[in-house]
CSV table of C-alpha atoms in Angstrom, one decimal:
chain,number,residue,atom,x,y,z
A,725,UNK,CA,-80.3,-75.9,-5.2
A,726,UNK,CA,-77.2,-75.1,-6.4
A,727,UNK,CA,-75.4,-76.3,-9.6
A,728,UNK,CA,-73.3,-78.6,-8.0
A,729,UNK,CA,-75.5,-80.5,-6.6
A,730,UNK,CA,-77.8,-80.7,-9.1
A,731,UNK,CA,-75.2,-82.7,-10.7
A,732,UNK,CA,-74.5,-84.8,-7.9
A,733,UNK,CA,-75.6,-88.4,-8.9
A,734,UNK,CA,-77.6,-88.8,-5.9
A,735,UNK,CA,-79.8,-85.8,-7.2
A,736,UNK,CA,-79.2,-86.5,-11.2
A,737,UNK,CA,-81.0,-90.2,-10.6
A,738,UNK,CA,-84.5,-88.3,-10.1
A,739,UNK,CA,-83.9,-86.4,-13.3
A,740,UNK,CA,-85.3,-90.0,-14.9
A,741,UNK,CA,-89.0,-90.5,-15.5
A,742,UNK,CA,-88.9,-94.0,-15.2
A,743,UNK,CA,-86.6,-94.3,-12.1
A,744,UNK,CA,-89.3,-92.1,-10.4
A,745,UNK,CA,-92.0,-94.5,-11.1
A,746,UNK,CA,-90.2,-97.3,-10.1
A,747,UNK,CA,-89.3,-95.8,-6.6
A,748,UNK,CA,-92.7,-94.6,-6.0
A,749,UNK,CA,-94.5,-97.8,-6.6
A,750,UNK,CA,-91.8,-99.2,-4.1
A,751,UNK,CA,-92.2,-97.4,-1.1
A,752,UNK,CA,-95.3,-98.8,0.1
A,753,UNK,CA,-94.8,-102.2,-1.7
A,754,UNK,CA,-91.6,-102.2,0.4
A,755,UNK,CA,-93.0,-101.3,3.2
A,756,UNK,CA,-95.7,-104.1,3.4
A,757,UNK,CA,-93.7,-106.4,2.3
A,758,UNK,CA,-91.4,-106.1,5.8
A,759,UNK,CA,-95.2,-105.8,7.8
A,760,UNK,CA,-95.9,-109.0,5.6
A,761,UNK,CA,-92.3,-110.6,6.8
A,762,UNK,CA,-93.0,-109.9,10.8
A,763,UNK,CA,-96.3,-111.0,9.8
A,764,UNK,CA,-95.4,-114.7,8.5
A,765,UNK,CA,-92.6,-115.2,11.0
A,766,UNK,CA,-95.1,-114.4,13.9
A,767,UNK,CA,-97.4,-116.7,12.0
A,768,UNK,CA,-95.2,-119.7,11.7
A,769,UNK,CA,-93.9,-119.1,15.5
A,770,UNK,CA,-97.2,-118.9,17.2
A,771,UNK,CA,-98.4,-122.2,15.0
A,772,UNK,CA,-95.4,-124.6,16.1
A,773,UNK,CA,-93.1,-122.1,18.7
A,774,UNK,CA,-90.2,-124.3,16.9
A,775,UNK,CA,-86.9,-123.0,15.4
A,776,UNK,CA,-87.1,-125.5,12.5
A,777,UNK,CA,-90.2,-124.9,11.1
A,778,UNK,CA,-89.0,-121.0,11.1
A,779,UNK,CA,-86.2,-122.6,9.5
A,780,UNK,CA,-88.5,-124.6,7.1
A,781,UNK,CA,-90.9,-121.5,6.2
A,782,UNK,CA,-87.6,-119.5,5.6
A,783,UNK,CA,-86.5,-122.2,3.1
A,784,UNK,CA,-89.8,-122.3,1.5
A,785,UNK,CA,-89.4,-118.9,0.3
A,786,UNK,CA,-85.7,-119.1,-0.2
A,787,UNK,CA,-85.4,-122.9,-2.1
A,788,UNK,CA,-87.5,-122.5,-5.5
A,789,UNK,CA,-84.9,-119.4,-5.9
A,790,UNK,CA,-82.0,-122.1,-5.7
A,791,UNK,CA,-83.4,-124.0,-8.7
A,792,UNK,CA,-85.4,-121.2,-10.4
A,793,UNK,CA,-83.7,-117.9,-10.5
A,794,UNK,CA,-80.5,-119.2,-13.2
A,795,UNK,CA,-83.7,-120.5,-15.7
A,796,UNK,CA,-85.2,-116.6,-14.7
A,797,UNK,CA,-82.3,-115.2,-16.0
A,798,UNK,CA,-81.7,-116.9,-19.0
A,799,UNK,CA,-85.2,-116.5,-19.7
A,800,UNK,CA,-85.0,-112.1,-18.7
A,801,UNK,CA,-82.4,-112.0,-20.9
A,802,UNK,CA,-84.3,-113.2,-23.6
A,803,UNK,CA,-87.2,-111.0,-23.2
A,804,UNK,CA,-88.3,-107.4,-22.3
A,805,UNK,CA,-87.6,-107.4,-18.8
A,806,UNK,CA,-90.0,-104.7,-17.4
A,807,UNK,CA,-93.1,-106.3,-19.1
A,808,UNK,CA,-91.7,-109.5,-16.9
A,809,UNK,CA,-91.4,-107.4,-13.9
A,810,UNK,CA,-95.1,-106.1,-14.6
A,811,UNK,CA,-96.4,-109.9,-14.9
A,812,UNK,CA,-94.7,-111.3,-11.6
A,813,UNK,CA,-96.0,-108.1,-9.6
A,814,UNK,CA,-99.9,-108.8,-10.8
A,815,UNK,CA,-98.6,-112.4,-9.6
A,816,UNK,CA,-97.3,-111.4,-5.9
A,817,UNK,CA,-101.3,-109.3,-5.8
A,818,UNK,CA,-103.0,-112.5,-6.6
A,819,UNK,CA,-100.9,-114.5,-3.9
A,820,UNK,CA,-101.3,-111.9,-1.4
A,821,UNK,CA,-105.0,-111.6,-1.4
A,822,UNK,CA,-105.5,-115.5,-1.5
A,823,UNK,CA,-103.2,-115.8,2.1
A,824,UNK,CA,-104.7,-112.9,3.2
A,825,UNK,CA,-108.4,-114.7,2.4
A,826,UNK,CA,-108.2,-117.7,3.8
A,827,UNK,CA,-106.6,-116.2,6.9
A,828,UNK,CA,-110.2,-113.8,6.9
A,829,UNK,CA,-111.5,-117.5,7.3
A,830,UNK,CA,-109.1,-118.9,9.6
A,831,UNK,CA,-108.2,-121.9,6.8
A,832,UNK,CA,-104.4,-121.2,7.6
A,833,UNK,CA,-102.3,-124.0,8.8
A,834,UNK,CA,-98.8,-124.5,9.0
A,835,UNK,CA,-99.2,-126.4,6.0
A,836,UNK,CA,-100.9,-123.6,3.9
A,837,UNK,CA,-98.3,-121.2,5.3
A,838,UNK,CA,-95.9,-123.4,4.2
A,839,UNK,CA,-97.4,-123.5,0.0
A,840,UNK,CA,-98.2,-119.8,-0.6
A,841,UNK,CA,-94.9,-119.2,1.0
A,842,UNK,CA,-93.4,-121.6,-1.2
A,843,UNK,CA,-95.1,-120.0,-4.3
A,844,UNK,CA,-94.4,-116.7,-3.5
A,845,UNK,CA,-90.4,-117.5,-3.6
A,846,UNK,CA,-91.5,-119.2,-7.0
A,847,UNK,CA,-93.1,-115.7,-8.1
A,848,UNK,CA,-89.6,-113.8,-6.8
A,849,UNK,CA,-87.0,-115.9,-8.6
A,850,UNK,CA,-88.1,-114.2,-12.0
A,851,UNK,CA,-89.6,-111.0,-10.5
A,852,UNK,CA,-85.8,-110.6,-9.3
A,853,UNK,CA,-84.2,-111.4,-12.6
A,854,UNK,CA,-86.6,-108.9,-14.3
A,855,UNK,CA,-85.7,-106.3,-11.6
A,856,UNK,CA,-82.3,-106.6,-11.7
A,857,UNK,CA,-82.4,-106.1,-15.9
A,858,UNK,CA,-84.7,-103.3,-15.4
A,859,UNK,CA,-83.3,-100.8,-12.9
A,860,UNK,CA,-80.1,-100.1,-15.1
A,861,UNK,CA,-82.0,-98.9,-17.7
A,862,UNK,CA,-83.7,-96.5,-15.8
A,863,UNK,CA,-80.9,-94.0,-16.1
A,864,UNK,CA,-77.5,-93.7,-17.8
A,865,UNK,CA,-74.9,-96.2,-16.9
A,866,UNK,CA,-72.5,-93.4,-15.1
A,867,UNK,CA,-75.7,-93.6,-12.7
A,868,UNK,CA,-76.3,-97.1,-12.3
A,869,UNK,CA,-74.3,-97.8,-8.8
A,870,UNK,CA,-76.3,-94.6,-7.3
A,871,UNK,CA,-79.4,-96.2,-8.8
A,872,UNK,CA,-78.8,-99.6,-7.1
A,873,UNK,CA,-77.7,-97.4,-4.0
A,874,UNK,CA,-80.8,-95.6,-3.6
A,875,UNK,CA,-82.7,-98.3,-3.9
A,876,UNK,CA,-81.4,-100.6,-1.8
A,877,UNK,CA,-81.8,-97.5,0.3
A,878,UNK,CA,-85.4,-96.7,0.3
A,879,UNK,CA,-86.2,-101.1,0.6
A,880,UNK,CA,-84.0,-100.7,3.7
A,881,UNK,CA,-85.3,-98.0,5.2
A,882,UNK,CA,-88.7,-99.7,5.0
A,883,UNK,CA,-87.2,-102.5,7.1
A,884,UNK,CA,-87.4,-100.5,10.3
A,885,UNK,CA,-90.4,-98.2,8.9
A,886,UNK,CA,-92.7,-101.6,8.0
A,887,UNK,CA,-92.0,-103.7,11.4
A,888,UNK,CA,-92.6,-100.9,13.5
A,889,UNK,CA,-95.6,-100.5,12.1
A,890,UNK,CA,-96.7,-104.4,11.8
A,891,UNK,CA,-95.9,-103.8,16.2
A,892,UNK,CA,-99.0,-101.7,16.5
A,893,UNK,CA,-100.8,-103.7,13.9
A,894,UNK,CA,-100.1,-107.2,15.6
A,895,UNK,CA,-101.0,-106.0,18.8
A,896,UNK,CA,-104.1,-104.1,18.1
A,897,UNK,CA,-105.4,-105.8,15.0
A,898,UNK,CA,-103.6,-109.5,14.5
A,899,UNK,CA,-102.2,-110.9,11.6
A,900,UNK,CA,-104.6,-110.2,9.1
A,901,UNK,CA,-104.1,-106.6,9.4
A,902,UNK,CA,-100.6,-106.9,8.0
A,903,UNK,CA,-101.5,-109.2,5.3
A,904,UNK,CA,-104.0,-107.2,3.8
A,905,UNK,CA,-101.6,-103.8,4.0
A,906,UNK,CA,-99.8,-105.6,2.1
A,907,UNK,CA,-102.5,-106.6,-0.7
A,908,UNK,CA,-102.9,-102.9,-1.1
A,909,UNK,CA,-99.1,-101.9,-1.0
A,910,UNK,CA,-98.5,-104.8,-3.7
A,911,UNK,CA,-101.1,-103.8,-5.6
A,912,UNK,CA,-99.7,-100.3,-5.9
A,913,UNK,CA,-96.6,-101.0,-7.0
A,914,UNK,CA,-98.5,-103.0,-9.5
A,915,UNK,CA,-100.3,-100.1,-10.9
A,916,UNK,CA,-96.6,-98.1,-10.8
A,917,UNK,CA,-95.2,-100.4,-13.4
A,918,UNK,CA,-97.5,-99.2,-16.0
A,919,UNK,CA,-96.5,-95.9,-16.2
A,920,UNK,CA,-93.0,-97.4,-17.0
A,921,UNK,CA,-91.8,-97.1,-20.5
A,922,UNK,CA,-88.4,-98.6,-20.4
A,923,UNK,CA,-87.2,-99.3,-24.0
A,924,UNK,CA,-86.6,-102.8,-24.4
A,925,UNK,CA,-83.0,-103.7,-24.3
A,926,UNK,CA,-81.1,-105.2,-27.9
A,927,UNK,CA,-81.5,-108.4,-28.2
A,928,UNK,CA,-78.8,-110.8,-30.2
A,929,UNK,CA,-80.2,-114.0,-31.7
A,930,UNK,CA,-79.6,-117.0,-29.8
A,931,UNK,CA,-78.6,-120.4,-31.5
A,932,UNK,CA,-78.1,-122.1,-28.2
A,933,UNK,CA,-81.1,-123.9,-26.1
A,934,UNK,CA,-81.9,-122.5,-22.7
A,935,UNK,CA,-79.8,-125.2,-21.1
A,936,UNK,CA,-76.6,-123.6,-23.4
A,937,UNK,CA,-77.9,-119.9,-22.1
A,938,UNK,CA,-77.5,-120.9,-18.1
A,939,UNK,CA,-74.0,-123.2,-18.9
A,940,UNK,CA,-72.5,-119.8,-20.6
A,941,UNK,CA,-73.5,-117.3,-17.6
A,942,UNK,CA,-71.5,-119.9,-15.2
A,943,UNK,CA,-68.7,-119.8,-17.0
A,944,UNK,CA,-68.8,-116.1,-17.8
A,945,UNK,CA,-68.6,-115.8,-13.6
A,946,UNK,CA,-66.0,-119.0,-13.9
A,947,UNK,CA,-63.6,-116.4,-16.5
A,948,UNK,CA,-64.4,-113.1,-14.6
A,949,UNK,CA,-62.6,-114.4,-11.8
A,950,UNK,CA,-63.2,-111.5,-9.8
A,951,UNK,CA,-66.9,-111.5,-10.2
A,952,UNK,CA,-66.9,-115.4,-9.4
A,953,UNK,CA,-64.6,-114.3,-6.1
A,954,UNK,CA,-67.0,-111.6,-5.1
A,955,UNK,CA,-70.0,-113.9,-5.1
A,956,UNK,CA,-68.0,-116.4,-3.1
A,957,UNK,CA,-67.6,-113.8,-0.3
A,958,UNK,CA,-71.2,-112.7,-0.5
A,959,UNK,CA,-72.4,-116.4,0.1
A,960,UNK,CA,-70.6,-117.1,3.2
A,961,UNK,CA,-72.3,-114.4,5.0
A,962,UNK,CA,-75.9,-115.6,3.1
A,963,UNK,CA,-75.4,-119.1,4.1
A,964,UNK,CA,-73.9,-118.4,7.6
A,965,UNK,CA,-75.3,-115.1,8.8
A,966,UNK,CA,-78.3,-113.6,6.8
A,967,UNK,CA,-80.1,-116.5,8.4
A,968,UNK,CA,-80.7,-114.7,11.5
A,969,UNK,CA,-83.1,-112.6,9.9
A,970,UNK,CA,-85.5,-115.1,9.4
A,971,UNK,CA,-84.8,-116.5,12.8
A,972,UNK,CA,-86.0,-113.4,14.7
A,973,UNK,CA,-89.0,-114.8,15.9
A,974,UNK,CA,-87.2,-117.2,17.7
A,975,UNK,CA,-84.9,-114.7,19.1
A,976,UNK,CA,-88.0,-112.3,20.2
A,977,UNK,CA,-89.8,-115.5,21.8
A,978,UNK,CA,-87.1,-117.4,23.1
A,979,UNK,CA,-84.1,-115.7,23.8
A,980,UNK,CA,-85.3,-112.3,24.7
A,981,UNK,CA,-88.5,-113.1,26.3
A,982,UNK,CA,-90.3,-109.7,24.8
A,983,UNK,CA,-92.8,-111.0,22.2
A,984,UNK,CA,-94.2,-109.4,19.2
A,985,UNK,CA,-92.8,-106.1,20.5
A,986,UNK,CA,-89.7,-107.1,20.7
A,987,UNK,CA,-89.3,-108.8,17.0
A,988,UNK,CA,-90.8,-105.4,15.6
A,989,UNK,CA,-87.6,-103.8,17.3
A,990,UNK,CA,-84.8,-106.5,16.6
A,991,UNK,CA,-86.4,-106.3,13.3
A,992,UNK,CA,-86.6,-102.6,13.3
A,993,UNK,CA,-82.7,-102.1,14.3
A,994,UNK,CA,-81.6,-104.0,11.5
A,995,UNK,CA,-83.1,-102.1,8.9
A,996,UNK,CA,-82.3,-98.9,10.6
A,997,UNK,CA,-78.5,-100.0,9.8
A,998,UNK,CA,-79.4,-101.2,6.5
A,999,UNK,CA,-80.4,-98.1,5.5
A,1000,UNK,CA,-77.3,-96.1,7.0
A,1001,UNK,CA,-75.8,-97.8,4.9
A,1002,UNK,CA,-77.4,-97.8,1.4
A,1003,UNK,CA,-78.0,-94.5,2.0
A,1004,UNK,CA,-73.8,-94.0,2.4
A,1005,UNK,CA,-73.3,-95.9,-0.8
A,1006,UNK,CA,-75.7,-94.1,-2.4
A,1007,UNK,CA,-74.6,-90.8,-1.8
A,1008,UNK,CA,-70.9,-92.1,-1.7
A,1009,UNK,CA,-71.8,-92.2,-5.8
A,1010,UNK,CA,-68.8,-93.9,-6.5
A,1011,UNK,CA,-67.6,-97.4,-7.5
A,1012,UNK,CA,-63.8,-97.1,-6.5
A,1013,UNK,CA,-63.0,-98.6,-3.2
A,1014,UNK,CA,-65.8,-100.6,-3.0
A,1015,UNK,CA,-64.0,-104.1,-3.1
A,1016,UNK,CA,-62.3,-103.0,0.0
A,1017,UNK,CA,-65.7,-101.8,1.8
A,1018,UNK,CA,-67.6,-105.1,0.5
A,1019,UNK,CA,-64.5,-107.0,2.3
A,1020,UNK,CA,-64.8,-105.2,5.7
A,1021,UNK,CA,-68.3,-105.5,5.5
A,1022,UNK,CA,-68.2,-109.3,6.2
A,1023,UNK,CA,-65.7,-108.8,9.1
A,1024,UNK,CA,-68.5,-106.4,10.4
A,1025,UNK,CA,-71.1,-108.9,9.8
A,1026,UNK,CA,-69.3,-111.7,11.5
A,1027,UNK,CA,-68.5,-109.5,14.4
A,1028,UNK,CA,-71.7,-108.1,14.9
A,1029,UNK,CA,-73.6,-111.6,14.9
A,1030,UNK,CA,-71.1,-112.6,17.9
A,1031,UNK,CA,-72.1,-109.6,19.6
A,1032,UNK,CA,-76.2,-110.0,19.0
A,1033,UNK,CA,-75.7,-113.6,20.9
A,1034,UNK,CA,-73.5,-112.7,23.6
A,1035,UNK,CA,-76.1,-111.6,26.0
A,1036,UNK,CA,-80.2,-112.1,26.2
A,1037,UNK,CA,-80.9,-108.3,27.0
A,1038,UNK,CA,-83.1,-107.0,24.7
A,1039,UNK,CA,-81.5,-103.4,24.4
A,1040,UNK,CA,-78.0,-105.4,23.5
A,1041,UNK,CA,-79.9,-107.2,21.1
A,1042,UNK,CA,-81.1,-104.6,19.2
A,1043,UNK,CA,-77.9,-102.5,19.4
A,1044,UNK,CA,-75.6,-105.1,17.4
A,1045,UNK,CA,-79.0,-106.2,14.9
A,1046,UNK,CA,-78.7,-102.1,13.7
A,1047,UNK,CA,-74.8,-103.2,13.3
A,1048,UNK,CA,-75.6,-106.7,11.5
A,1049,UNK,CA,-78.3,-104.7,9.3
A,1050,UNK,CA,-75.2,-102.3,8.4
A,1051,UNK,CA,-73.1,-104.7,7.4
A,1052,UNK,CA,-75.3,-107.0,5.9
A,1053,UNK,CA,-76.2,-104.3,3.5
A,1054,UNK,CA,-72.7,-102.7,3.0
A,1055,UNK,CA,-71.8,-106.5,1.5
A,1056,UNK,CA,-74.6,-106.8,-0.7
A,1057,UNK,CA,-75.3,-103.4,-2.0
A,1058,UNK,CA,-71.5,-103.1,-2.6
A,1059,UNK,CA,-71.1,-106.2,-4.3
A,1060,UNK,CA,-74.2,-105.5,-6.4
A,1061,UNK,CA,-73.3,-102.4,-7.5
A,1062,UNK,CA,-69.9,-103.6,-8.3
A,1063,UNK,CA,-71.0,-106.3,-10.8
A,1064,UNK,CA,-74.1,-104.0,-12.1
A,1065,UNK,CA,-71.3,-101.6,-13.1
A,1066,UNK,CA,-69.1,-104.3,-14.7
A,1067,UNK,CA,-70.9,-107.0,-16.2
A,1068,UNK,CA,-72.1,-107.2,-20.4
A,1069,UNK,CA,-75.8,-106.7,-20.9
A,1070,UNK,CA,-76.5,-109.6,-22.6
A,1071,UNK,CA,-75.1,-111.1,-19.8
A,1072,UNK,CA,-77.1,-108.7,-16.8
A,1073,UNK,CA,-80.2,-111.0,-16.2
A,1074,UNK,CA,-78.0,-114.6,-16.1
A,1075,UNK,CA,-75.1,-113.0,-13.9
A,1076,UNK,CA,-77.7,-110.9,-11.6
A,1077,UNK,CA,-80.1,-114.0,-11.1
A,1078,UNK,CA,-76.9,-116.2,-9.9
A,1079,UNK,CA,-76.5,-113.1,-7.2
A,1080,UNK,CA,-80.0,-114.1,-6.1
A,1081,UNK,CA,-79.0,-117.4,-5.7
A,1082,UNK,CA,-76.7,-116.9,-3.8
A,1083,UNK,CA,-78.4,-113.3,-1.6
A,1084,UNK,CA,-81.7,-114.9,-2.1
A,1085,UNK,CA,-81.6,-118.5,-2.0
A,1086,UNK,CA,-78.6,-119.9,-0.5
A,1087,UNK,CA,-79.8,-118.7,3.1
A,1088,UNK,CA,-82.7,-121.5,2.9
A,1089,UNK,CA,-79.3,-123.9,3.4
A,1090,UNK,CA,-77.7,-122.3,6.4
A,1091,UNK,CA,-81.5,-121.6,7.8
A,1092,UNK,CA,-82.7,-124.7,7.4
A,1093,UNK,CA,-79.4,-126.2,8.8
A,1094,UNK,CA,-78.7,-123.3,11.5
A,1095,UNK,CA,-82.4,-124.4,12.6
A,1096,UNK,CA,-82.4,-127.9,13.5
A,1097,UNK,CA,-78.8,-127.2,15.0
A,1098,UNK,CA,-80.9,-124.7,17.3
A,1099,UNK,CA,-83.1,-127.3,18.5
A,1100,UNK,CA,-80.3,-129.0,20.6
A,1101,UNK,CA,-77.6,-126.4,21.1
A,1102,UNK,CA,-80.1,-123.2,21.3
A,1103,UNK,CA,-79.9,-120.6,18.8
A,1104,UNK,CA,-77.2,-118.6,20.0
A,1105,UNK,CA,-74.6,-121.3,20.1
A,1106,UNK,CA,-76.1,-122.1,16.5
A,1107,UNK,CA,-75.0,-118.3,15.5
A,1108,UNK,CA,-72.2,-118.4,17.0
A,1109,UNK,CA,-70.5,-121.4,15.6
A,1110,UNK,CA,-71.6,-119.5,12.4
A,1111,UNK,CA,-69.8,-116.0,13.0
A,1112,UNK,CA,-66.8,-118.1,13.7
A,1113,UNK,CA,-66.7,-120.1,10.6
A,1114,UNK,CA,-67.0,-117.3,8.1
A,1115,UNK,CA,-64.2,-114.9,10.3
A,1116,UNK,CA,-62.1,-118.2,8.6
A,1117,UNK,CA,-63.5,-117.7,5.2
A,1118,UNK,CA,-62.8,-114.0,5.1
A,1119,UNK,CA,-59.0,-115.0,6.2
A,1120,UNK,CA,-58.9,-117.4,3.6
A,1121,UNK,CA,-60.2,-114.6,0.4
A,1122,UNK,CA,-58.7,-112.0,1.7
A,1123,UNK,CA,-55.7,-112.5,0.2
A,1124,UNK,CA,-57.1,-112.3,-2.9
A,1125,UNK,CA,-58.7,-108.6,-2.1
A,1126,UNK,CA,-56.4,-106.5,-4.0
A,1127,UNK,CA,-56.6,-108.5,-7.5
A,1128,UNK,CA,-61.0,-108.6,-7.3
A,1129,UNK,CA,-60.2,-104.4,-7.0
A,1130,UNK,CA,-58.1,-103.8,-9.6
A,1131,UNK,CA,-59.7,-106.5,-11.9
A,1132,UNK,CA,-63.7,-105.3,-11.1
A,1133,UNK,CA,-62.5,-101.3,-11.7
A,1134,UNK,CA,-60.2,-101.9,-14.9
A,1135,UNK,CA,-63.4,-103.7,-16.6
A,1136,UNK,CA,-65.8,-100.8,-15.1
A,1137,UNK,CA,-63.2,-98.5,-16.9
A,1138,UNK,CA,-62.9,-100.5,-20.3
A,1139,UNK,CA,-67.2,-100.7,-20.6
A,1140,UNK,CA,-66.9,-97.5,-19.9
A,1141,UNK,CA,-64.1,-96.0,-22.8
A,1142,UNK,CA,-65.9,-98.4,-24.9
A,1143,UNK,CA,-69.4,-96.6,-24.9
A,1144,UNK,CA,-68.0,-93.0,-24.8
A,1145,UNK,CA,-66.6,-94.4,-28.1
């Protein structure tokens, strides 16, 4: 390898013990977490066959991030994050071999689904938050956007790797095949957390309560105006289009007609694009221009949703969900790294955990809603009322595209000058 690219930030990242562990222990948590998805949605379609309660099961994972994830952060950036990332991962092992025993037994209802689902979403609000504090402290901060990159990278790329696996294993070996990969790929990652030293972060003594902690990251998004304008864009595509994700199911079953095999491909294509384009980011190693990318992203994304409704042929289907999965990703992963790059530490776990809100959390509005609209005007209709609405919400920030760049990439530059001094 030559010099030059050993100084490349995509290759420099892997210089870091710690990032290492961390992106070991994900790839097979990663993975069968997506087999554990298909697995769930399947689940919940097979037990009711209705767009709302795939709705409903989405929001149960989705809600307790609403209301949890700004007390997660105030409460990550009060503590050592990666020991809070190591608790909530022993957490997600215990919830996954209780669902994965009682469906052994066959003592899963819609009901149960709809608890452990529930409690998982609990689990994530402050496994996020700690995540989110972590990575950046895996490596320097002139490698943090590559860091987020390649991450988002390898999660997406087990979006295609872990539903096409969960086909063979719903088909050959049920349900409880997937949910007990992933017990074991949880459980790894588990085990990968330990042989993460992080140092813990400087802490500043707080006078205010936790109450005070969540009021000051609000208005610390409320005065970065950019950051606050960013998160705005990033919420009309979770609210309006990242709930098609969860509504696959209903697209395999009802729309397309193909079954198990077909939400393994739909699902499949979209994290084939997801990973195009993490993987572009990542090895784009830059933060410049990224305001601009994050913009057309959500044009993309509205477009391509229009597209994936158009028509009930499978292969169409799949083509635009690879161009919705591109998209999808180029918004968040941009928009992530942007802030990541930006944003004061002792202000990284409140800021990060309102992203999850709104990535995370905000979809269980628009699925829940987009759901029951389904029921009398059919899902496409439901999607593409949806695509329509944010095309007007891109016209009306776009406008205000040029000040987010120059504001996001003058404070990258000032954090920057201020630690080289």
């Amino acid at each position: 390898m030559s010099a030059t690219a050993e100084r490349h930030p995509f290759f420099e990242v892997f210089r870091h013990r710690n990032y290492v562990m961390f992106m070991a222990g994900l790839g097979p948590h990663a993975i069968s977490s997506w087999m554990y998805r298909v697995a769930v949605g399947w689940l919940a379609w097979e037990l009711t066959h209705s767009p709302t309660w795939l709705g409903i099961i989405a929001a149960a994972d989705l809600v307790p991030l609403l209301i949890l994830s700004p007390i997660a952060g105030a409460i990550t950036d009060r503590i050592v994050p990666v020991r809070e990332l190591r608790l909530t991962q022993w957490l997600q092992v215990i919830q996954a071999m209780v669902l994965a025993g009682l469906m052994y037994f066959g003592q899963v209802s819609i009901g149960v689904l709809f608890v452990l689902t529930s409690l998982l979403g609990c689990i994530h609000a402050f496994a996020s938050a700690a995540r989110h504090a972590t990575i950046p402290h895996t490596v320097p901060r002139h490698l943090v956007a590559t860091a987020v990159s390649l991450d988002s990278a390898l999660f997406q790329a087990s979006r295609f790797i872990g539903p096409a696996i969960a086909a063979i294993g719903l088909q050959f070996y049920g349900v409880l095949s997937l949910l007990m990969a992933h017990t074991i790929g949880t459980f790894v990652l588990a085990i990968f957390m330990h042989f993460m030293h992080v140092p813990p972060p400087e802490r500043i003594p707080r006078k205010r309560d936790m109450i005070g902690d969540i009021k000051e990251s609000f208005k610390y998004v409320q005065d970065f105006r950019a950051i606050g304008l960013l998160f705005l864009l990033c919420s009309f595509g979770a609210v309006l289009l990242r709930p098609v994700q969860d509504m696959l199911p209903g697209f395999a079953g009802a729309v397309y007609g193909a079954g198990p095999t077909g939400l393994a491909w739909l699902t499949s294509a979209m994290g084939v694009g997801a990973m195009i384009s993490a993987t572009w980011i990542g090895v784009r190693s830059r933060v410049a221009g990224l305001t601009n990318i994050c913009y057309a992203g959500t044009g993309l994304l509205a477009a391509a949703t229009l597209g994936f409704v158009v028509s009930d042929n499978l292969l169409v289907g799949v083509i635009f969900a690879a161009i919705s999965g591109f998209a999808l990703n180029t918004v968040t992963t941009g928009i992530q790294a942007l802030v990541q790059s930006s944003v004061d530490d002792a202000m990284r776990g409140r800021v990060m955990s309102l992203f999850t809100v709104i990535f995370r959390g905000t979809p269980a509005i628009g699925g829940f809603a987009l759901g029951v609209l389904a029921e009398f005007i059919g899902l496409r209709w439901a999607f593409a009322i949806a695509a329509l609405i944010c095309f007007g919400a891109l016209a009306w920030l776009l406008p205000e595209r040029k000040a987010v760049r120059d504001s996001i990439e003058q404070a990258r530059e000032h954090r920057t000058s201020s630690l080289g001094h």
